[in-house]
């Protein structure tokens, strides 16, 4: 059975500030999803949140980038925005950069990750969602899952994974894409994906079967809007088990937190902390950045689950370490490398400050 899994997300209003989603907004989204399921457009759905981001997880048989599915998501975000406005939530409708839907939600503000595949006898699906960080935050985790034998022992000892994986990498500034085969081309690939603010891993494919293994949202809000309007807060879908990394191999990259861009005003480096869904409430200095993870088994497109994967005690140490890293970064205050380098600040106050100071610069002797 061919099924499409669409994860479409948007920040339509924060409660309190940008720290959490209001239950009424989530409930309103649930009403829209329930109706679409009743009408037969959706096979199944799950509505959740990561911090201030509303997450629509939908299964259907319309294929990727389907207008009806994208319109459903858009209408759901508009309805959520109305609730947010009524409650005077913060930044109501902040990610809806357009006034009206125009056929495809991509480029309109919300983030999308979609994949169509033949459902396997047992189809294990892992969905990552992040808050207070940008597209590109999945580069290192995806590299570890699908190309690093120190993370994924299956690459070494599982016959059905030994051929490796193909990575599709997008240059989000030049709107170009390129594919790399791992392990043969990992050194070339790392030159690019090691710069996640520009090169973003969009998708990963099994090299033997060509099957889709992972897909991420690559929308860059600042590039769409031309100014800072909130961070991308990306999502990522990973198929797991069998010819794909096991659940534990998919989760393992998050056991050792690393620094990502985002956090306060989208302008800082901070640790990506793996947390349960209820703990995705970034508060300290509007952070630190969070990642949540839910898992499902698919049964004829029905979402059996979710399991809240980072609720596991085994991620306690990662959380503690992330808090220590947060402390270490915070002591830099407005200095790099806590604050982002200048070229990454071009979508914040930088241009105005530079305009104001322009006439005051004089030549050095
Ligand atoms: C970061 C984020 C917050 C806001 C900050 C200011 O992604 O959402 O850190 O940038 O709280 O928010 P505004 O400008 O909405 O008052
Ligand atoms: Mg927000
Ligand atoms: Mg957010």
Coordinates of C-alpha atoms and ligand atoms in Angstrom, one line a residue:
X1 CA 0.0 0.0 0.0
X2 CA 1.4 3.4 -1.0
X3 CA 1.1 6.0 1.7
X4 CA 2.2 9.6 2.0
X5 CA 3.3 10.9 5.4
X6 CA 3.2 14.7 5.6
X7 CA 4.5 16.7 8.6
X8 CA 3.6 20.3 8.2
X9 CA 4.2 22.8 11.0
X10 CA 3.9 26.5 11.8
X11 CA 4.1 28.8 14.8
X12 CA 0.7 30.4 14.9
X13 CA 1.0 32.0 18.3
X14 CA 3.0 31.4 21.5
X15 CA 1.8 30.9 25.1
X16 CA 3.5 32.4 27.2
X17 CA 5.7 34.5 24.9
X18 CA 7.3 32.0 22.5
X19 CA 7.7 29.3 25.2
X20 CA 4.7 26.9 24.5
X21 CA 1.6 26.2 22.5
X22 CA -1.9 26.9 24.0
X23 CA -4.1 23.8 24.3
X24 CA -7.1 25.6 22.6
X25 CA -5.0 26.1 19.4
X26 CA -4.0 22.4 19.4
X27 CA -7.6 21.4 20.0
X28 CA -8.8 23.6 17.1
X29 CA -6.2 21.9 14.8
X30 CA -7.5 18.6 16.0
X31 CA -11.1 19.5 14.9
X32 CA -9.8 20.3 11.4
X33 CA -7.9 17.1 11.2
X34 CA -10.8 15.0 12.5
X35 CA -13.1 16.5 9.8
X36 CA -10.6 15.8 7.1
X37 CA -10.3 12.2 8.3
X38 CA -14.0 11.8 8.4
X39 CA -14.3 13.2 4.8
X40 CA -11.7 10.7 3.6
X41 CA -8.9 13.1 2.7
X42 CA -6.7 11.8 5.5
X43 CA -6.2 8.2 6.4
X44 CA -5.0 9.3 9.9
X45 CA -3.5 12.2 11.8
X46 CA -1.8 13.3 15.0
X47 CA -1.6 16.8 16.2
X48 CA 1.1 17.8 18.6
X49 CA 3.5 20.7 19.5
X50 CA 7.1 21.4 20.0
X51 CA 7.4 24.6 22.1
X52 CA 5.4 27.3 20.2
X53 CA 5.2 25.2 17.0
X54 CA 1.9 23.5 16.0
X55 CA 2.7 20.2 14.3
X56 CA 0.3 18.4 11.9
X57 CA 1.3 14.8 11.2
X58 CA -0.9 13.4 8.5
X59 CA -1.1 10.2 6.5
X60 CA -3.0 10.1 3.2
X61 CA -2.9 8.7 -0.4
X62 CA -2.7 12.0 -2.3
X63 CA 1.1 12.0 -2.8
X64 CA 3.7 14.7 -1.9
X65 CA 3.0 18.4 -2.4
X66 CA -0.7 17.8 -2.9
X67 CA -2.8 20.9 -3.1
X68 CA -5.7 19.5 -1.0
X69 CA -3.4 18.4 1.8
X70 CA -1.5 21.7 1.8
X71 CA -4.7 23.7 1.8
X72 CA -6.0 21.7 4.7
X73 CA -2.8 22.5 6.6
X74 CA -3.0 26.2 5.7
X75 CA -6.7 26.4 6.7
X76 CA -5.9 24.7 10.0
X77 CA -3.1 27.2 10.7
X78 CA -5.5 30.1 9.8
X79 CA -8.1 28.7 12.2
X80 CA -5.4 28.2 14.9
X81 CA -4.3 31.8 14.3
X82 CA -7.9 33.0 14.9
X83 CA -7.9 31.2 18.3
X84 CA -4.5 32.7 19.0
X85 CA -5.8 36.2 18.2
X86 CA -8.8 35.8 20.4
X87 CA -6.6 34.7 23.3
X88 CA -4.1 37.5 22.4
X89 CA -1.3 34.9 22.3
X90 CA 2.1 36.2 21.4
X91 CA 3.0 36.4 17.7
X92 CA -0.4 35.1 16.5
X93 CA 0.0 33.9 12.9
X94 CA 3.7 34.7 12.9
X95 CA 4.7 32.0 10.4
X96 CA 1.9 32.7 7.9
X97 CA 3.8 35.0 5.6
X98 CA 1.0 35.2 2.9
X99 CA -2.5 36.5 3.1
X100 CA -4.0 33.7 1.0
X101 CA -3.2 30.1 0.0
X102 CA -1.8 29.8 -3.5
X103 CA -1.6 26.1 -4.3
X104 CA 1.4 25.0 -2.3
X105 CA 2.3 25.8 1.3
X106 CA 6.0 25.7 0.6
X107 CA 7.4 29.2 0.5
X108 CA 4.5 30.6 2.5
X109 CA 6.1 30.2 5.9
X110 CA 5.2 26.8 7.4
X111 CA 7.7 24.0 7.3
X112 CA 7.0 20.8 5.4
X113 CA 8.6 17.3 5.3
X114 CA 6.8 14.7 3.2
X115 CA 7.5 11.2 1.9
X116 CA 5.6 8.7 -0.1
X117 CA 6.5 5.0 0.2
X118 CA 5.1 1.5 0.1
X119 CA 4.3 0.6 3.7
X120 CA 6.4 -2.3 4.8
X121 CA 5.2 -5.4 6.8
X122 CA 6.2 -3.4 9.8
X123 CA 6.8 0.3 9.1
X124 CA 8.6 2.1 12.0
X125 CA 8.4 5.9 11.7
X126 CA 10.4 8.4 13.8
X127 CA 9.5 12.1 13.7
X128 CA 11.8 14.8 15.1
X129 CA 10.6 18.3 15.7
X130 CA 12.7 21.2 17.0
X131 CA 12.0 24.6 18.4
X132 CA 14.3 27.7 18.6
X133 CA 16.7 26.5 15.9
X134 CA 17.0 26.5 12.1
X135 CA 16.8 24.2 9.1
X136 CA 20.2 22.5 9.0
X137 CA 20.0 21.4 12.6
X138 CA 19.4 17.8 11.3
X139 CA 22.6 17.7 9.2
X140 CA 24.8 16.2 11.9
X141 CA 22.2 13.8 13.3
X142 CA 21.4 12.6 9.8
X143 CA 25.0 12.2 9.0
X144 CA 25.6 10.2 12.2
X145 CA 22.5 8.0 11.6
X146 CA 23.2 7.1 8.0
X147 CA 27.0 7.5 7.5
X148 CA 28.8 7.2 10.8
X149 CA 29.6 3.6 12.0
X150 CA 30.5 4.8 15.4
X151 CA 26.8 5.8 15.7
X152 CA 25.1 3.2 13.6
X153 CA 26.7 -0.2 13.9
X154 CA 24.2 -1.5 11.3
X155 CA 26.3 0.1 8.6
X156 CA 29.1 -2.3 9.5
X157 CA 27.3 -5.5 10.5
X158 CA 23.9 -5.5 8.9
X159 CA 24.0 -6.9 5.4
X160 CA 21.0 -4.8 4.2
X161 CA 22.6 -1.5 5.2
X162 CA 26.2 -2.2 4.2
X163 CA 25.9 -0.6 0.8
X164 CA 25.3 2.8 2.5
X165 CA 23.0 5.7 1.8
X166 CA 22.7 8.6 -0.6
X167 CA 22.3 12.1 0.7
X168 CA 20.4 14.9 -1.1
X169 CA 21.9 18.2 0.0
X170 CA 20.3 21.6 -0.8
X171 CA 22.1 24.9 -1.1
X172 CA 19.3 27.0 0.4
X173 CA 20.9 30.3 -0.6
X174 CA 21.5 29.5 -4.3
X175 CA 18.5 27.1 -4.7
X176 CA 20.6 24.3 -6.0
X177 CA 20.9 20.6 -5.0
X178 CA 23.5 17.9 -5.2
X179 CA 23.6 14.2 -4.1
X180 CA 26.4 12.4 -2.4
X181 CA 27.0 8.7 -1.9
X182 CA 28.1 7.6 1.6
X183 CA 30.5 6.3 2.6
X184 CA 32.5 6.9 -0.7
X185 CA 32.0 10.7 -0.8
X186 CA 31.7 11.6 2.9
X187 CA 34.7 13.9 2.9
X188 CA 33.3 16.0 0.0
X189 CA 29.9 16.0 1.6
X190 CA 31.2 17.1 5.0
X191 CA 32.7 20.2 3.4
X192 CA 29.2 21.3 2.6
X193 CA 26.9 20.0 5.3
X194 CA 29.4 21.1 8.0
X195 CA 28.0 24.6 7.1
X196 CA 24.4 23.9 8.0
X197 CA 23.2 27.6 7.7
X198 CA 23.7 27.2 3.9
X199 CA 23.8 23.5 3.0
X200 CA 20.9 21.4 4.4
X201 CA 20.4 17.6 4.1
X202 CA 17.0 17.4 2.5
X203 CA 16.6 13.7 2.1
X204 CA 18.4 10.4 2.5
X205 CA 17.9 7.3 0.3
X206 CA 18.9 3.6 0.7
X207 CA 21.6 3.0 -2.0
X208 CA 20.6 -0.6 -2.6
X209 CA 16.9 -0.2 -2.9
X210 CA 16.6 3.5 -3.7
X211 CA 14.0 3.8 -1.0
X212 CA 13.4 7.0 0.8
X213 CA 14.9 6.8 4.3
X214 CA 14.6 10.3 5.7
X215 CA 13.3 13.7 4.8
X216 CA 13.6 17.1 6.5
X217 CA 12.0 20.5 6.2
X218 CA 14.4 23.0 4.6
X219 CA 12.4 26.2 4.6
X220 CA 14.4 29.2 5.8
X221 CA 11.9 31.7 7.1
X222 CA 14.4 34.6 7.0
X223 CA 15.2 33.9 3.3
X224 CA 11.5 33.8 2.5
X225 CA 10.6 36.9 4.4
X226 CA 13.9 38.8 3.8
X227 CA 13.9 39.7 7.5
X228 CA 13.9 37.9 10.9
X229 CA 10.4 36.6 11.6
X230 CA 11.2 33.7 14.0
X231 CA 13.4 30.7 13.6
X232 CA 12.6 27.8 11.1
X233 CA 12.1 25.3 13.9
X234 CA 12.5 22.3 11.5
X235 CA 11.0 18.8 11.4
X236 CA 12.5 15.5 10.1
X237 CA 10.9 12.1 9.3
X238 CA 13.1 9.0 9.5
X239 CA 12.0 5.4 8.5
X240 CA 13.6 2.9 10.9
X241 CA 14.4 -0.8 11.3
X242 CA 15.1 -3.4 8.7
X243 CA 17.1 -1.8 5.9
X244 CA 17.1 1.5 7.8
X245 CA 18.9 2.3 11.1
X246 CA 17.3 0.8 14.2
X247 CA 15.3 3.0 16.5
X248 CA 18.2 3.2 18.9
X249 CA 20.6 4.1 16.1
X250 CA 18.2 6.9 15.0
X251 CA 18.0 8.3 18.5
X252 CA 21.7 8.0 19.4
X253 CA 23.0 11.2 17.8
X254 CA 20.9 13.2 20.3
X255 CA 22.5 11.5 23.3
X256 CA 25.5 13.8 22.9
X257 CA 24.1 17.4 22.5
X258 CA 25.9 19.8 20.1
X259 CA 25.5 23.5 19.4
X260 CA 23.0 24.7 16.9
X261 CA 21.9 28.2 15.8
X262 CA 18.8 29.7 17.2
X263 CA 17.9 30.3 20.8
X264 CA 17.1 33.9 21.9
X265 CA 15.9 36.0 18.9
X266 CA 17.2 33.4 16.6
X267 CA 20.7 34.9 16.9
X268 CA 22.7 32.6 19.2
X269 CA 24.4 29.3 19.3
X270 CA 23.1 26.9 22.0
X271 CA 22.8 23.2 22.7
X272 CA 20.0 21.2 21.2
X273 CA 18.4 19.6 24.2
X274 CA 16.4 16.3 23.6
X275 CA 13.2 16.5 25.7
X276 CA 9.8 14.8 26.0
X277 CA 6.8 16.6 24.4
X278 CA 5.6 18.1 27.7
X279 CA 9.2 19.4 28.4
X280 CA 9.4 21.3 25.1
X281 CA 8.9 24.6 26.8
X282 CA 12.0 26.7 26.0
X283 CA 12.1 29.3 28.7
X284 CA 15.6 30.1 29.8
X285 CA 16.8 32.9 27.5
X286 CA 14.0 31.6 25.3
X287 CA 15.7 28.2 25.2
X288 CA 17.9 26.4 25.1
X289 CA 16.8 24.9 21.7
X290 CA 14.7 21.8 22.0
X291 CA 14.2 18.6 20.0
X292 CA 11.3 16.2 20.6
X293 CA 10.8 12.9 19.0
X294 CA 7.8 10.7 18.6
X295 CA 7.6 7.2 17.1
X296 CA 4.8 5.3 15.4
X297 CA 4.1 2.0 13.7
X298 CA 2.0 2.4 10.6
X299 CA -0.9 0.0 10.0
X300 CA -2.5 0.6 6.7
X301 CA -1.6 4.3 7.1
X302 CA -3.0 4.4 10.6
X303 CA -0.6 6.0 13.1
X304 CA -0.2 3.5 15.9
X305 CA 1.2 5.6 18.7
X306 CA 2.8 8.0 19.4
X307 CA 5.6 7.0 21.8
X308 CA 7.4 9.9 23.3
X309 CA 10.9 8.7 22.5
X310 CA 13.0 11.3 24.5
X311 CA 10.9 10.8 27.6
X312 CA 13.3 7.8 28.2
X313 CA 15.6 8.2 31.3
X314 CA 18.6 7.4 29.1
X315 CA 18.4 11.0 27.8
X316 CA 18.7 12.5 31.3
X317 CA 22.4 12.9 31.0
X318 CA 22.1 14.6 27.6
X319 CA 19.7 17.1 29.2
X320 CA 22.1 17.7 32.1
X321 CA 25.0 18.2 29.7
X322 CA 22.9 20.5 27.5
X323 CA 22.1 22.6 30.6
X324 CA 25.9 22.8 31.4
X325 CA 26.6 23.8 27.8
X326 CA 23.9 26.4 28.0
X327 CA 25.5 28.0 31.0
X328 CA 28.9 28.0 29.3
X329 CA 27.5 29.7 26.2
X330 CA 25.4 32.2 28.2
X331 CA 28.5 33.6 29.9
X332 CA 29.6 35.1 26.5
X333 CA 26.6 37.4 26.6
X334 CA 26.5 39.4 23.4
X335 CA 29.8 38.1 22.2
X336 CA 30.6 35.5 19.6
X337 CA 30.6 32.5 19.5
X338 CA 27.4 32.6 21.6
X339 CA 26.0 35.4 19.4
X340 CA 25.9 34.4 15.7
X341 CA 28.7 35.7 13.4
X342 CA 27.8 38.9 11.5
X343 CA 26.8 37.3 8.2
X344 CA 24.2 35.3 10.0
X345 CA 22.9 38.4 11.7
X346 CA 22.0 40.1 8.4
X347 CA 18.3 39.3 9.0
X348 CA 18.2 40.9 12.4
X349 CA 19.2 44.4 13.7
X350 CA 22.5 44.4 11.8
X351 CA 21.4 46.3 8.7
X352 CA 19.6 49.1 10.7
X353 CA 22.6 49.5 13.1
X354 CA 25.0 49.6 10.1
X355 CA 22.9 52.2 8.3
X356 CA 22.7 54.3 11.4
X357 CA 26.5 54.2 11.9
X358 CA 27.4 54.6 8.3
X359 CA 28.3 58.3 8.4
X360 CA 30.4 57.9 11.6
X361 CA 33.0 55.6 10.1
X362 CA 36.2 57.3 9.1
X363 CA 39.3 55.9 7.3
X364 CA 42.1 54.5 9.3
X365 CA 45.4 56.5 8.9
Ligands
LIG1 C1 13.4 32.8 18.9 C2 12.2 33.4 19.4 C3 12.3 34.3 20.6 C4 11.9 35.7 20.1 C5 12.0 36.7 21.3 C6 11.5 38.1 20.9 O1 13.1 31.9 17.8 O2 11.1 33.1 18.9 O3 13.5 34.3 21.2 O4 12.8 36.1 19.1 O5 11.2 36.3 22.4 O6 10.2 38.0 20.4 P1 9.3 39.1 19.9 O7 10.1 39.9 18.9 O8 8.1 38.4 19.3 O9 8.9 40.0 21.1
LIG2 MG1 7.1 31.9 18.3
LIG3 MG1 9.1 28.0 17.5

